Tab-separated table of C-alpha atoms in Angstrom:
chain	number	residue	atom	x	y	z
A	1	MET	CA	-9.733	-77.304	26.954
A	2	VAL	CA	-13.057	-76.851	26.593
A	3	ASN	CA	-12.976	-74.362	29.501
A	4	CYS	CA	-10.681	-72.422	27.861
A	5	PHE	CA	-12.603	-72.398	24.596
A	6	CYS	CA	-15.452	-70.870	26.079
A	7	PHE	CA	-13.458	-68.107	28.182
A	8	SER	CA	-11.825	-67.588	24.775
A	9	LYS	CA	-14.890	-67.136	23.365
A	10	ASN	CA	-16.450	-65.252	26.018
A	11	TRP	CA	-13.494	-62.782	25.659
A	12	SER	CA	-13.938	-61.980	22.058
A	13	ILE	CA	-17.591	-61.148	22.545
A	14	PHE	CA	-16.440	-59.079	25.454
A	15	ALA	CA	-13.996	-57.462	23.540
A	16	ARG	CA	-16.368	-56.794	20.729
A	17	GLU	CA	-18.782	-55.231	22.660
A	18	MET	CA	-16.341	-53.002	24.685
A	19	LYS	CA	-15.118	-51.741	21.243
A	20	LYS	CA	-19.342	-50.883	20.648
A	21	LEU	CA	-19.539	-49.207	23.585
A	22	MET	CA	-16.339	-46.846	22.892
A	23	PHE	CA	-17.384	-45.968	19.820
A	24	LEU	CA	-20.395	-44.994	20.836
A	25	LEU	CA	-19.023	-42.956	23.523
A	26	MET	CA	-16.795	-41.022	21.291
A	27	MET	CA	-20.069	-40.510	18.828
A	28	ALA	CA	-21.351	-39.499	21.995
A	29	VAL	CA	-18.705	-36.764	23.062
A	30	TRP	CA	-18.353	-35.689	19.501
A	31	THR	CA	-21.841	-34.403	19.655
A	32	VAL	CA	-21.849	-33.041	22.736
A	33	SER	CA	-18.832	-31.229	21.696
A	34	SER	CA	-20.372	-30.036	18.540
A	35	LEU	CA	-23.506	-28.984	20.145
A	36	ALA	CA	-21.647	-27.368	22.890
A	37	GLN	CA	-20.163	-25.260	19.990
A	38	GLU	CA	-22.955	-24.849	18.201
A	39	TRP	CA	-25.049	-23.603	21.459
A	40	ALA	CA	-21.826	-21.574	22.697
A	41	GLY	CA	-21.536	-19.541	19.220
A	42	VAL	CA	-18.533	-20.868	18.201
A	43	PRO	CA	-18.629	-20.706	14.339
A	44	GLU	CA	-16.916	-23.234	12.195
A	45	ASN	CA	-14.866	-20.734	9.715
A	46	ARG	CA	-12.573	-19.801	12.691
A	47	PHE	CA	-9.190	-19.167	11.844
A	48	ALA	CA	-5.930	-18.085	13.506
A	49	VAL	CA	-2.958	-16.052	12.660
A	50	THR	CA	0.428	-16.521	14.750
A	51	VAL	CA	2.614	-13.499	14.267
A	52	ARG	CA	6.439	-13.550	15.156
A	53	ILE	CA	8.337	-9.544	14.746
A	54	ASP	CA	11.834	-8.652	14.915
A	55	SER	CA	13.666	-6.483	17.589
A	56	ALA	CA	13.561	-3.091	16.330
A	57	ILE	CA	9.644	-3.261	16.029
A	58	ALA	CA	9.382	-4.520	19.196
A	59	SER	CA	11.608	-2.166	20.955
A	60	GLU	CA	8.769	-0.380	22.203
A	61	PRO	CA	5.386	-1.787	23.701
A	62	GLN	CA	2.343	-1.902	20.963
A	63	LYS	CA	-0.432	-3.521	19.946
A	64	MET	CA	-1.248	-5.226	16.749
A	65	TYR	CA	-5.046	-5.200	15.346
A	66	MET	CA	-6.670	-7.538	12.995
A	67	TYR	CA	-9.577	-6.554	10.700
A	68	SER	CA	-11.388	-7.266	7.343
A	69	MET	CA	-14.108	-5.920	5.641
A	70	VAL	CA	-16.613	-8.178	4.206
A	71	GLU	CA	-19.786	-7.545	2.255
A	72	ARG	CA	-18.963	-3.317	3.353
A	73	GLU	CA	-19.144	-4.415	7.202
A	74	MET	CA	-15.617	-3.743	9.387
A	75	GLN	CA	-15.490	-5.994	12.059
A	76	LEU	CA	-12.015	-5.923	14.688
A	77	HIS	CA	-11.540	-9.751	15.119
A	78	ASP	CA	-8.583	-9.388	17.384
A	79	SER	CA	-5.755	-7.680	19.122
A	80	ILE	CA	-2.168	-8.755	20.812
A	81	SER	CA	0.551	-7.004	22.401
A	82	PHE	CA	3.989	-6.841	21.663
A	83	ASP	CA	7.368	-5.952	23.832
A	84	SER	CA	10.734	-6.784	23.780
A	85	LEU	CA	10.379	-9.826	25.654
A	86	HIS	CA	7.084	-11.167	24.174
A	87	ARG	CA	7.490	-10.799	20.001
A	88	VAL	CA	4.802	-13.674	19.540
A	89	GLY	CA	1.051	-13.779	19.568
A	90	THR	CA	-1.799	-15.271	18.280
A	91	MET	CA	-4.981	-13.858	16.940
A	92	HIS	CA	-8.338	-15.319	15.957
A	93	GLY	CA	-11.029	-14.531	13.974
A	94	THR	CA	-13.916	-15.736	11.327
A	95	VAL	CA	-14.599	-14.940	8.050
A	96	PRO	CA	-17.998	-16.452	5.903
A	97	TYR	CA	-15.847	-17.739	3.282
A	98	GLU	CA	-12.234	-16.691	1.755
A	99	TYR	CA	-11.239	-13.083	2.354
A	100	ASN	CA	-8.638	-10.658	3.355
A	101	VAL	CA	-7.950	-9.608	6.837
A	102	ASN	CA	-5.260	-6.679	7.666
A	103	LEU	CA	-3.065	-6.238	10.345
A	104	LEU	CA	-2.155	-3.363	11.610
A	105	LEU	CA	1.232	-2.308	13.959
A	106	GLN	CA	0.366	0.831	16.499
A	107	ARG	CA	3.839	2.249	16.469
A	108	ARG	CA	6.747	0.708	14.661
A	109	GLY	CA	6.408	-1.479	11.578
A	110	PRO	CA	3.976	-1.899	8.261
A	111	LYS	CA	1.129	0.343	8.793
A	112	CYS	CA	-0.923	-2.371	7.137
A	113	VAL	CA	0.076	-6.117	6.671
A	114	PRO	CA	-2.942	-7.517	4.321
A	115	ILE	CA	-3.344	-11.644	4.127
A	116	VAL	CA	-5.969	-13.737	3.091
A	117	VAL	CA	-7.363	-16.613	4.806
A	118	LYS	CA	-10.399	-19.076	5.261
A	119	GLY	CA	-12.125	-21.231	7.957
A	120	GLY	CA	-9.803	-23.556	9.531
A	121	ASP	CA	-6.575	-21.714	8.284
A	122	SER	CA	-3.710	-21.516	10.658
A	123	LEU	CA	-1.693	-18.925	9.083
A	124	SER	CA	2.286	-18.137	10.769
A	125	ILE	CA	3.843	-14.838	9.860
A	126	HIS	CA	7.036	-13.280	10.093
A	127	ILE	CA	7.281	-9.455	10.128
A	128	GLY	CA	10.824	-8.393	10.172
A	129	ASP	CA	12.546	-5.290	10.984
A	130	GLU	CA	13.256	-4.801	7.319
A	131	ASP	CA	9.624	-4.053	7.267
A	132	ASP	CA	9.480	-1.167	9.537
A	133	GLY	CA	7.959	2.241	8.145
A	134	PHE	CA	6.118	0.659	5.031
A	135	ARG	CA	2.180	1.914	4.491
A	136	LEU	CA	1.451	-1.132	2.848
A	137	ARG	CA	3.465	-4.457	2.817
A	138	TYR	CA	2.594	-7.910	1.175
A	139	ILE	CA	4.423	-10.159	3.536
A	140	ASP	CA	5.747	-13.183	1.674
A	141	LYS	CA	7.080	-15.323	4.859
A	142	VAL	CA	4.023	-17.099	5.465
A	143	GLU	CA	2.981	-20.098	6.101
A	144	GLY	CA	-0.133	-21.806	6.061
A	145	SER	CA	-2.201	-19.854	3.497
A	146	PRO	CA	-1.266	-20.898	0.160
A	147	SER	CA	-3.924	-17.734	-1.270
A	148	THR	CA	-1.887	-15.361	0.615
A	149	LEU	CA	1.251	-16.223	-1.061
A	150	GLU	CA	-0.221	-16.108	-4.138
A	151	MET	CA	-2.336	-12.705	-3.480
A	152	VAL	CA	1.569	-11.538	-2.707
A	153	ARG	CA	2.936	-12.809	-6.356
A	154	PHE	CA	0.109	-11.391	-7.975
A	155	GLU	CA	0.380	-7.878	-6.643
A	156	GLN	CA	3.884	-8.397	-6.771
A	157	LYS	CA	4.082	-8.951	-10.447
A	158	ARG	CA	1.154	-6.514	-11.107
A	159	ASP	CA	3.261	-3.688	-9.418
A	160	SER	CA	5.833	-4.226	-11.135
A	161	LEU	CA	4.401	-3.669	-14.482
A	162	ARG	CA	2.461	-0.601	-13.319
A	163	ARG	CA	5.844	0.721	-12.343
A	164	GLU	CA	6.929	0.173	-15.983
A	165	TYR	CA	3.968	1.568	-16.879
A	166	THR	CA	4.535	4.736	-14.942
A	167	LYS	CA	7.853	5.094	-15.591
A	168	GLN	CA	7.235	5.153	-19.705
A	169	ARG	CA	4.402	7.748	-18.608
A	170	GLY	CA	7.068	10.251	-16.626
A	171	MET	CA	9.258	10.599	-19.107
A	172	MET	CA	6.607	11.793	-21.720
A	173	GLN	CA	6.144	14.876	-19.390
A	174	VAL	CA	10.021	15.262	-19.223
A	175	TYR	CA	10.456	19.109	-20.118
A	176	ASN	CA	12.175	19.778	-23.616
A	177	LEU	CA	11.835	16.829	-25.760
A	178	THR	CA	11.723	16.313	-29.381
A	179	ASP	CA	8.553	14.766	-31.160
A	180	GLN	CA	10.613	11.662	-32.150
A	181	GLN	CA	12.070	11.513	-28.491
A	182	LEU	CA	7.895	11.647	-27.652
A	183	ASP	CA	7.225	9.157	-29.984
A	184	SER	CA	9.690	6.375	-29.406
A	185	ILE	CA	8.719	6.401	-25.595
A	186	LYS	CA	4.824	6.527	-26.389
A	187	VAL	CA	5.244	2.939	-28.218
A	188	LEU	CA	7.476	1.885	-25.236
A	189	MET	CA	4.560	3.194	-22.692
A	190	ASN	CA	1.373	1.464	-24.828
A	191	LYS	CA	3.645	-1.819	-24.748
A	192	ALA	CA	4.269	-1.632	-20.963
A	193	ASP	CA	0.306	-1.093	-20.735
A	194	GLU	CA	-0.862	-3.827	-22.702
A	195	ASN	CA	1.210	-6.350	-20.874
A	196	TYR	CA	0.060	-5.037	-17.518
A	197	GLN	CA	-3.584	-5.504	-18.898
A	198	ARG	CA	-2.473	-8.860	-20.276
A	199	TYR	CA	-1.395	-10.042	-16.935
A	200	GLU	CA	-4.712	-8.727	-15.137
A	201	LEU	CA	-6.835	-10.937	-17.723
A	202	GLU	CA	-4.839	-14.213	-17.781
A	203	TYR	CA	-4.401	-14.394	-13.898
A	204	ALA	CA	-8.557	-13.892	-13.692
A	205	SER	CA	-8.592	-16.822	-16.332
A	206	THR	CA	-5.930	-19.284	-14.577
A	207	GLY	CA	-5.818	-18.229	-10.901
A	208	LYS	CA	-6.408	-20.148	-8.006
A	209	SER	CA	-7.332	-17.936	-5.205
A	210	PRO	CA	-10.959	-16.806	-5.701
A	211	TYR	CA	-10.366	-13.667	-3.363
A	212	SER	CA	-7.476	-12.447	-5.569
A	213	VAL	CA	-8.983	-13.428	-8.921
A	214	VAL	CA	-11.783	-11.750	-8.326
A	215	ASP	CA	-10.068	-8.431	-8.203
A	216	ALA	CA	-8.457	-9.687	-11.474
A	217	ALA	CA	-11.765	-10.155	-12.775
A	218	TYR	CA	-13.308	-6.985	-11.772
A	219	ASN	CA	-10.859	-4.757	-13.438
A	220	VAL	CA	-11.068	-6.879	-16.668
A	221	PHE	CA	-14.463	-6.579	-17.345
A	222	TYR	CA	-15.391	-3.318	-16.058
A	223	SER	CA	-12.599	-1.448	-17.769
A	224	PHE	CA	-13.484	-2.858	-20.427
A	225	ARG	CA	-17.200	-2.581	-20.445
A	226	LYS	CA	-16.536	1.147	-20.091
A	227	ASN	CA	-14.268	1.481	-23.067
A	228	PRO	CA	-13.799	-1.628	-25.468
A	229	THR	CA	-11.819	0.267	-27.648
A	230	LEU	CA	-9.147	1.028	-25.347
A	231	HIS	CA	-8.010	-2.128	-23.813
A	232	PRO	CA	-5.487	-5.290	-25.901
A	233	TYR	CA	-7.946	-8.058	-25.296
A	234	THR	CA	-10.971	-9.036	-27.180
A	235	GLU	CA	-14.701	-9.038	-26.013
A	236	LYS	CA	-14.585	-13.418	-26.652
A	237	GLU	CA	-11.657	-12.953	-24.452
A	238	VAL	CA	-13.378	-11.150	-21.790
A	239	ASP	CA	-16.218	-13.529	-21.919
A	240	ASP	CA	-14.254	-16.656	-22.039
A	241	MET	CA	-12.929	-15.288	-18.821
A	242	MET	CA	-16.228	-14.201	-17.254
A	243	ASN	CA	-17.339	-17.887	-18.273
A	244	SER	CA	-14.948	-20.184	-16.450
A	245	LEU	CA	-14.934	-17.872	-12.653
A	246	LEU	CA	-18.215	-19.817	-11.793
A	247	VAL	CA	-17.157	-23.292	-13.543
A	248	ARG	CA	-13.683	-22.698	-11.105
A	249	PHE	CA	-15.320	-21.072	-7.795
A	250	PRO	CA	-19.504	-22.028	-7.913
A	251	ASP	CA	-19.593	-21.126	-4.188
A	252	TYR	CA	-18.146	-18.172	-3.951
A	253	PRO	CA	-20.385	-15.246	-3.395
A	254	PRO	CA	-18.349	-12.254	-4.955
A	255	MET	CA	-17.885	-14.577	-7.748
A	256	LYS	CA	-21.744	-15.270	-7.773
A	257	ALA	CA	-22.227	-11.237	-7.615
A	258	LEU	CA	-20.047	-10.524	-10.606
A	259	VAL	CA	-20.953	-13.015	-13.275
A	260	ASN	CA	-24.477	-13.049	-12.322
A	261	ASP	CA	-25.619	-9.803	-12.484
A	262	SER	CA	-22.591	-7.413	-11.942
A	263	THR	CA	-23.137	-6.101	-7.878
A	264	ILE	CA	-19.349	-6.657	-6.908
A	265	GLY	CA	-19.734	-3.236	-5.957
A	266	ASN	CA	-21.647	-4.687	-2.498
A	267	TYR	CA	-17.887	-6.436	-2.309
A	268	MET	CA	-14.622	-5.400	-1.400
A	269	SER	CA	-11.889	-5.814	-3.725
A	270	ALA	CA	-8.525	-6.851	-2.995
A	271	GLN	CA	-7.549	-3.259	-3.514
A	272	SER	CA	-10.030	-2.030	-1.222
A	273	PHE	CA	-7.841	-1.037	1.699
A	274	ASP	CA	-5.860	1.338	-0.268
A	275	THR	CA	-8.976	3.202	-1.315
A	276	TRP	CA	-11.570	4.493	1.327
A	277	GLY	CA	-11.444	1.459	3.069
A	278	GLU	CA	-7.864	2.710	4.289
A	279	LEU	CA	-9.296	6.134	5.682
A	280	GLN	CA	-11.974	4.216	8.042
A	281	LEU	CA	-9.816	1.427	9.304
A	282	ARG	CA	-7.319	4.400	10.839
A	283	MET	CA	-10.168	5.988	12.991
A	284	TYR	CA	-9.593	2.438	14.868
A	285	SER	CA	-5.808	3.127	16.162
A	286	ASP	CA	-4.638	5.392	18.470
A	287	ARG	CA	-1.294	5.367	15.772
A	288	PHE	CA	-3.615	7.449	13.050
A	289	GLN	CA	-5.285	9.827	15.482
A	290	LYS	CA	-4.803	13.935	14.954
A	291	ASP	CA	-2.859	15.687	17.420
A	292	ASP	CA	-5.944	18.215	18.556
A	293	THR	CA	-3.151	20.534	20.210
A	294	ILE	CA	-1.582	21.333	16.411
A	295	LYS	CA	-3.590	24.419	15.443
A	296	VAL	CA	-3.971	23.721	11.286
A	297	ARG	CA	-2.964	26.903	9.283
A	298	PRO	CA	-2.657	25.805	6.026
A	299	LEU	CA	-0.462	28.350	3.177
A	300	LYS	CA	-1.935	29.258	0.366
A	301	VAL	CA	-1.280	31.704	-2.594
A	302	GLY	CA	-0.654	35.711	-1.464
A	303	ASP	CA	0.739	34.297	1.803
A	304	TYR	CA	4.874	34.583	2.856
A	305	ILE	CA	6.740	31.599	3.541
A	306	TYR	CA	7.017	30.459	6.731
A	307	ILE	CA	7.817	26.617	7.939
A	308	ASP	CA	9.086	26.324	11.098
A	309	PRO	CA	12.848	26.207	11.335
A	310	TYR	CA	13.209	23.855	13.837
A	311	ASP	CA	11.123	20.702	11.512
A	312	LEU	CA	13.632	21.708	8.898
A	313	GLY	CA	16.796	21.369	10.184
A	314	TYR	CA	20.350	23.719	10.234
A	315	SER	CA	18.410	25.048	6.695
A	316	SER	CA	15.059	26.864	6.481
A	317	VAL	CA	12.758	27.941	3.851
A	318	ASN	CA	12.368	31.128	5.242
A	319	GLU	CA	15.987	32.129	4.756
A	320	TYR	CA	15.948	32.295	0.743
A	321	ARG	CA	14.978	35.990	0.855
A	322	GLY	CA	16.119	37.222	-2.912
A	323	LYS	CA	15.739	34.123	-4.657
A	324	TYR	CA	13.112	32.426	-6.129
A	325	LEU	CA	12.440	29.451	-4.143
A	326	LEU	CA	10.447	25.744	-4.767
A	327	VAL	CA	9.158	23.670	-2.201
A	328	ASP	CA	8.070	20.599	-2.904
A	329	PHE	CA	6.632	17.808	-0.705
A	330	TRP	CA	7.187	14.349	-1.924
A	331	ALA	CA	7.748	10.343	-1.311
A	332	SER	CA	9.452	7.517	-3.020
A	333	TRP	CA	5.735	5.390	-2.910
A	334	CYS	CA	3.930	8.473	-4.680
A	335	GLN	CA	3.958	7.881	-8.386
A	336	PRO	CA	3.204	11.611	-9.279
A	337	CYS	CA	6.120	12.491	-7.099
A	338	MET	CA	8.477	10.511	-9.181
A	339	VAL	CA	7.237	11.632	-12.370
A	340	GLN	CA	8.107	15.466	-11.490
A	341	ILE	CA	11.430	14.583	-10.354
A	342	PRO	CA	13.428	14.642	-13.677
A	343	ASN	CA	11.552	18.110	-14.120
A	344	ILE	CA	12.886	19.280	-10.537
A	345	ARG	CA	16.496	18.104	-11.519
A	346	TYR	CA	15.928	20.613	-14.728
A	347	ALA	CA	14.499	23.501	-12.715
A	348	ALA	CA	17.205	23.450	-10.422
A	349	GLN	CA	20.016	23.208	-13.179
A	350	GLU	CA	18.339	25.775	-15.777
A	351	PHE	CA	17.945	28.206	-12.893
A	352	ARG	CA	20.554	27.395	-10.391
A	353	ASP	CA	21.275	31.523	-10.473
A	354	ASP	CA	18.313	32.292	-9.519
A	355	LEU	CA	16.022	29.425	-8.284
A	356	VAL	CA	16.600	27.341	-4.612
A	357	VAL	CA	15.046	24.115	-4.770
A	358	TYR	CA	14.020	22.450	-1.471
A	359	MET	CA	12.363	18.769	-1.023
A	360	ILE	CA	11.291	17.747	1.798
A	361	GLY	CA	10.585	13.948	2.195
A	362	MET	CA	7.100	12.838	3.164
A	363	ASP	CA	8.645	8.752	3.708
A	364	GLU	CA	8.384	7.404	7.202
A	365	ASN	CA	10.955	5.223	6.397
A	366	ARG	CA	14.288	7.321	6.570
A	367	LYS	CA	16.711	5.168	4.691
A	368	LYS	CA	13.960	4.636	1.941
A	369	TRP	CA	13.877	8.322	1.707
A	370	TRP	CA	17.472	8.534	1.834
A	371	SER	CA	18.188	5.786	-0.695
A	372	THR	CA	15.494	7.476	-3.290
A	373	ILE	CA	17.207	10.484	-2.951
A	374	LYS	CA	20.860	8.985	-3.781
A	375	GLU	CA	19.072	6.311	-6.270
A	376	MET	CA	17.407	9.411	-8.160
A	377	ASP	CA	20.961	11.856	-8.565
A	378	LEU	CA	19.142	14.727	-6.114
A	379	ARG	CA	22.433	15.148	-3.876
A	380	LYS	CA	24.296	18.656	-5.082
A	381	LYS	CA	26.560	18.040	-8.523
A	382	ASP	CA	29.248	20.812	-9.132
A	383	LEU	CA	31.192	21.444	-12.518
A	384	THR	CA	33.915	18.167	-11.160
A	385	GLN	CA	30.852	15.768	-11.579
A	386	THR	CA	28.311	17.376	-14.655
A	387	ASP	CA	28.730	19.954	-17.427
A	388	ARG	CA	24.802	21.240	-16.028
A	389	PRO	CA	25.322	21.570	-12.124
A	390	TYR	CA	22.867	21.859	-9.683
A	391	GLU	CA	22.209	21.737	-5.546
A	392	ILE	CA	18.845	20.633	-3.714
A	393	GLN	CA	18.327	21.065	-0.703
A	394	HIS	CA	16.453	18.619	1.466
A	395	SER	CA	14.705	17.437	4.490
A	396	TRP	CA	12.736	15.073	6.140
A	397	ALA	CA	8.930	15.368	7.390
A	398	TYR	CA	9.456	13.262	10.397
A	399	ASP	CA	11.556	13.309	13.733
A	400	ASP	CA	14.278	11.087	14.084
A	401	LYS	CA	13.572	9.995	17.697
A	402	THR	CA	10.006	9.138	17.601
A	403	ASP	CA	9.258	8.818	13.911
A	404	ALA	CA	5.979	11.100	14.163
A	405	LEU	CA	5.181	13.942	11.705
A	406	LEU	CA	7.185	17.186	12.881
A	407	PRO	CA	4.680	19.770	14.431
A	408	GLY	CA	5.099	22.260	11.612
A	409	PHE	CA	4.266	20.256	8.602
A	410	LYS	CA	1.296	19.074	10.781
A	411	ARG	CA	0.099	22.656	11.131
A	412	LEU	CA	0.337	22.839	7.102
A	413	ASP	CA	-2.139	20.090	6.958
A	414	ILE	CA	-1.079	18.658	3.838
A	415	LYS	CA	-3.980	16.063	2.883
A	416	THR	CA	-2.338	14.780	-0.275
A	417	ILE	CA	1.454	14.863	-2.414
A	418	PRO	CA	2.628	16.295	-4.528
A	419	HIS	CA	2.545	19.246	-2.808
A	420	ASN	CA	4.065	22.221	-3.933
A	421	TYR	CA	4.803	26.135	-3.358
A	422	LEU	CA	6.440	28.374	-5.543
A	423	VAL	CA	7.557	31.526	-3.917
A	424	ASP	CA	9.103	34.934	-5.344
A	425	ARG	CA	12.025	36.691	-4.100
A	426	SER	CA	10.413	38.572	-1.298
A	427	GLY	CA	9.140	34.968	0.382
A	428	ARG	CA	5.795	35.726	-0.936
A	429	ILE	CA	3.946	32.174	-2.199
A	430	ILE	CA	2.782	33.134	-5.957
A	431	ALA	CA	1.687	29.573	-6.776
A	432	LYS	CA	0.984	26.528	-5.174
A	433	ASN	CA	0.229	22.848	-6.348
A	434	ILE	CA	2.056	23.794	-9.894
A	435	SER	CA	2.691	21.134	-12.063
A	436	ILE	CA	6.779	21.737	-12.282
A	437	THR	CA	6.611	22.188	-16.347
A	438	LEU	CA	4.184	25.028	-15.879
A	439	ALA	CA	6.477	26.352	-12.694
A	440	ILE	CA	9.452	26.390	-15.632
A	441	ASP	CA	7.209	28.052	-17.889
A	442	LYS	CA	6.395	30.594	-15.181
A	443	LEU	CA	9.799	31.231	-14.097
A	444	LYS	CA	11.418	31.382	-17.641
A	445	ALA	CA	8.369	34.348	-18.011
A	446	LEU	CA	9.536	36.259	-14.698
A	447	LEU	CA	13.099	35.983	-15.315
A	448	GLU	CA	12.574	37.439	-18.835
A	449	LYS	CA	10.361	39.875	-17.516
A	450	GLU	CA	13.319	40.875	-14.925
A	451	LYS	CA	14.826	41.456	-17.754
A	452	GLN	CA	13.501	43.872	-19.394
A	453	GLN	CA	13.036	46.224	-16.529
């Protein structure tokens, strides 16, 4: 009995000592591992992004690149390759605090997918075939990043409010409106503008993601400071917003810069990629390199219109001698282009016996281009469909097989859209990049002059 007790007592001491030893060994392993990571330069703010893409986007081999621009410093974090067999891959990178990174597909799919990350995040993203052909795509099929989903919801809501304002503003530019109609539209436009601005203020005051919040706060603060009388909120509301920022995000450097000394310009806002950042990022991917074999020959006023007939399909702008011609380059994502569409349709109706309207789509997504044509009622209408018939010619600026910009349009070196040419009956360009309202007035004057001769 005594022997058993002694054995039991000794065993319990032995077990306790072994536990201590195991604990010390675990601490040693953890310490060595941490030191090894530190010595090897492995940062703690590392994140991972796993991407899965669908079959159509993976139908041809391509790469995805992952960039960021923090404090105006551009960094390529990682890249992965996709093909029809390998449609899932993981990339790694580091950011000093919560910020966005931009994913760029080399060939098909959206050109840019912005997401928001911070150290320790492990994201999973799905890019579907329905996302093919977009310049910028806010992906809401994301797991592991609440900040990305918050940014997506913020951008979607902001875009919908912006579109409503742009729609009403565009209505004010429709040709031949009465003063009463203009006044009614102006009321709706001002209301839409107020809703947009108030949403930014509300989000800046309540949002949880510091990256998206600082973008909204920046817009509110600097636009109000520039001209307070143009905005629907008061100085007290702006002050309350600014005072709440450091309370909610005391350790976020861009927020400190905005609140303390207004040097937010040293940091990049959520819209950075849409502005100058996009141009710089394009230099790092083969997808965006110019083809040096195409000799650039922009058209100017006084030239005779010529665009490669191959690039315009069965109908060519070069064939319409004897009639006036309006050639308009546009895209569904271009708000100024969309604003002009009612006036383009009006011109096609008003001058249907003397004018040919030729619209060339610059959408990279063919489905989006054609659906917009149908949605905006830009196809031919005869007397059985309307009492003001019209016909508009259409071409798509991209190759159906390769989705590359056709050589004839590369040669024109069009930097911005809307871009248009007004051509006289001899085929000579008489105006370039003219507003459609002015083009209508100019055509009326020319036709009136012809009647008098």
